[in-house]
Amino acid sequence: MANPANIQRLIVSGYTRPVRTVLMFRIGPAGPAREFLGRWIAKTPAGPGETPAGEPVLHFAFSWPGLAHLLNDEGSLDTAEGRRQMDPFFADPTQRPDSPALAEQLGFIGPSAPAHWWSGQFTTASIDLVIVGLFDSGEQKGRCLDALRTDAVGAGLVELELPDREDNALSGATPDGGRVHFGYRDGVSGHVIDWNNESRPGTVSPREFFTGYPNDDYPTSPFRPGPWQDFARDGSYLGLTWLYQDVAAFEAFLRDNAAAAAPHANGADPEEWIAAKLMGRWRDGSPLVTHPDRMPASPDLDNEFGYADDRAGLRCPLTSHIRVTNLRDQKLSFANEIRFPKGPPKLIRRGFSYGPPFPGGQDDGVDRGLVGLFACARLNEQFYTVLRWMQKTGFSDDFDQAPRGQSRQDSVMGNRGKPGARTEANIPVSNGPALEFGLRDFVHVKGVAALFAPGMHALRMLASDRQT
Amino acid sequence: MTHGLNLTLPIKQDADTLARLEHLAEIFETDIQPAIDRALRESQLVHFARVLVIDNKYIQVITAYDGDHQEYTEFFRRALKPIFAQIFSLADGAPDTDDPAAFFDFAKKANIRSLGRAADDAKDMEGHPAGWLFSAYDHRPVKELLPRLRDDAA
């Protein structure tokens, strides 16, 4: 079963380091690039645990072209075979997130279309290597980025810069007080991984997140035993997502609908009540299904709750964000029960906020949002499935309880331009017909890439260090 | 959005394969058809489905189904794995139907585009404009139609 000591720490543990950056590169000649990796992977911790302060932490992920380029002369790994064996939604260029085959179904249309991604500076296809840096301070970040970038240039790597951004990269920090730009407390939920394969209640199989251990329930790629499965062992596929948050539009939505919500809010602040109904948690992090009437006196961050006795969504609407993206015990449709014999798809989520807090009032035109990294063992069945479900809620028969429920959207994340989608938030209430609030776009996607974060053994293989 | 699947496989012409094809045809009504019926009926994703053989040289699986291609490939693989294994084994390069990547790749390559162009902007599995698929009810999904038919019958 999965070996935590072989897994990059970013995937198995969150970090408390507040300052974060994502750098993206195109790889030049493979030899110097491997040597560059060899010098910098010493800063990549493995396995669960705390990393002492004082040194930067770096984590590495690659696109398929980047991996194939670095492994082209690796005798045991035939890249043509790797193209066939790795997840097709990672290795097949026609199945990239910005491809015509996938973009529309994943909600990447209108202002979120790939034509608008990466500030117009490059395309997802250009990305070979992503380095995630985590730092104790801005000063530490500055020193590390200077050294790393100088070395990268010498190694023939071309940085894919974002000149309109801090550090010319995706830079940001863990949010102040743990609150993201829409005001919600973040980092509340997580998964307990069943490392010892004991099937303990409330735990998740490592096969949900780490490749190299396929079975019938989790037929991960590479599926076939051999060099590619060995290479991929203890790695994760990673969805990198850059997301703009339109806080002005979100706050205006809460204000505009407060009067209609007030008679149903049980004395709670109606704007906070609407915010909770959209997210599925009060903004202090307390789950709505457990605290349906009002925010508790102190935040309830218990993650052990479900929706099985709230099928109609009276406590937590079916289209609330946390319910769409993590169904817990909600019943799936027949086809999805067949797809997911071990329950709804799950993701390990890491990320940070960027941009200053919204000062309130009118839109200030400032770019602010989230950079997310979503780890899983199967890109299409997990990362892309959740993205699809946010755009159209046809995944559970429970949605039949709302008018045109199969065509609803994630109340926070849905792209309202999705053809055929019903773009109202349906909020059941106990004292009358359900409220229907016309939703608007609260987020725009500014870039997505499908990557692979190798295990430590594979990372050393990619670097100039070929010791096993 | 409704998509057409026109899975078309050249059948190997050796005696063993042709014997297995004959056997498949013999057992189709009693063993294969009910299994496909059960899975597709309960999924409420598929409008129509049929399997046909042309001159013992080609076998086709032809369906019209709702949802994006990539969304439900894994459902079809899991729900009908033994049947797809039997059908695919008649062709060269048959994938291991336990391997989702191989199954997806094989199905993608075997899907033949119909003539014309989809009137509803549908895309094929590689994102090209899909071929034409006529719908008498404007591509309304099965899940929308079935309740209305039940209401009408009541």
XYZ file of C-alpha atoms in Angstrom, chain A residues 83-86 88-89 92 94-95 100-102 104-105 216-219 221 223-224 333-336 338-339 341 378 380-381 388-389 394 397 406 418, chain B residues 1 38-40 42-45 68-75 77-79 81 96 98-102 104-105 108 123-128 143-144:
74
model
C 1.726 8.073 -23.167
C -0.540 5.016 -23.338
C -0.284 4.036 -19.697
C -0.450 7.306 -17.810
C -5.174 9.874 -20.655
C -6.466 13.110 -19.138
C -3.400 12.881 -24.219
C -6.706 16.249 -26.901
C -7.905 15.811 -23.295
C -12.023 21.845 -27.267
C -12.947 18.341 -26.042
C -13.156 19.399 -22.410
C -16.960 23.705 -22.328
C -18.038 20.734 -20.234
C -10.921 -2.968 -9.273
C -12.369 -0.219 -7.050
C -9.593 2.226 -7.935
C -8.317 1.334 -11.410
C -3.239 4.685 -14.263
C -2.847 0.203 -14.468
C -0.486 -2.434 -15.809
C -27.412 8.415 -9.340
C -27.200 4.806 -10.516
C -24.586 5.537 -13.170
C -22.420 7.392 -10.677
C -21.333 2.299 -10.701
C -18.509 4.767 -11.458
C -18.057 1.973 -5.882
C -7.660 9.845 -11.424
C -11.271 12.568 -15.042
C -13.086 10.617 -12.330
C -18.486 19.124 -14.247
C -20.787 18.722 -11.271
C -27.174 15.814 -12.755
C -31.399 11.717 -8.026
C -30.781 18.007 -12.791
C -23.227 27.105 -19.225
C -26.725 17.345 -25.054
C -30.787 -3.628 -17.347
C -27.750 -1.368 -17.170
C -28.894 1.170 -19.715
C -31.390 2.028 -14.908
C -28.781 4.593 -15.980
C -31.405 6.795 -17.643
C -28.642 8.054 -19.876
C -20.442 14.429 -22.023
C -18.411 11.622 -23.620
C -15.751 11.710 -20.959
C -18.220 11.751 -18.090
C -19.762 8.331 -18.505
C -17.157 6.231 -20.319
C -16.195 4.732 -16.967
C -19.832 3.870 -16.205
C -16.862 0.181 -18.905
C -17.785 -0.927 -15.414
C -21.430 -1.750 -16.065
C -17.236 -4.900 -18.899
C -7.676 -4.905 -21.322
C -9.987 -3.699 -16.669
C -7.763 -0.762 -17.667
C -9.783 2.476 -17.969
C -7.032 4.297 -19.874
C -6.781 1.548 -22.474
C -10.995 5.025 -23.219
C -8.265 5.185 -25.828
C -12.111 6.904 -28.798
C -18.290 17.901 -29.949
C -16.771 14.480 -30.456
C -14.402 12.874 -27.962
C -11.474 14.901 -29.294
C -13.320 18.181 -29.387
C -14.013 18.343 -33.104
C -34.167 11.923 -17.426
C -36.407 14.761 -18.573
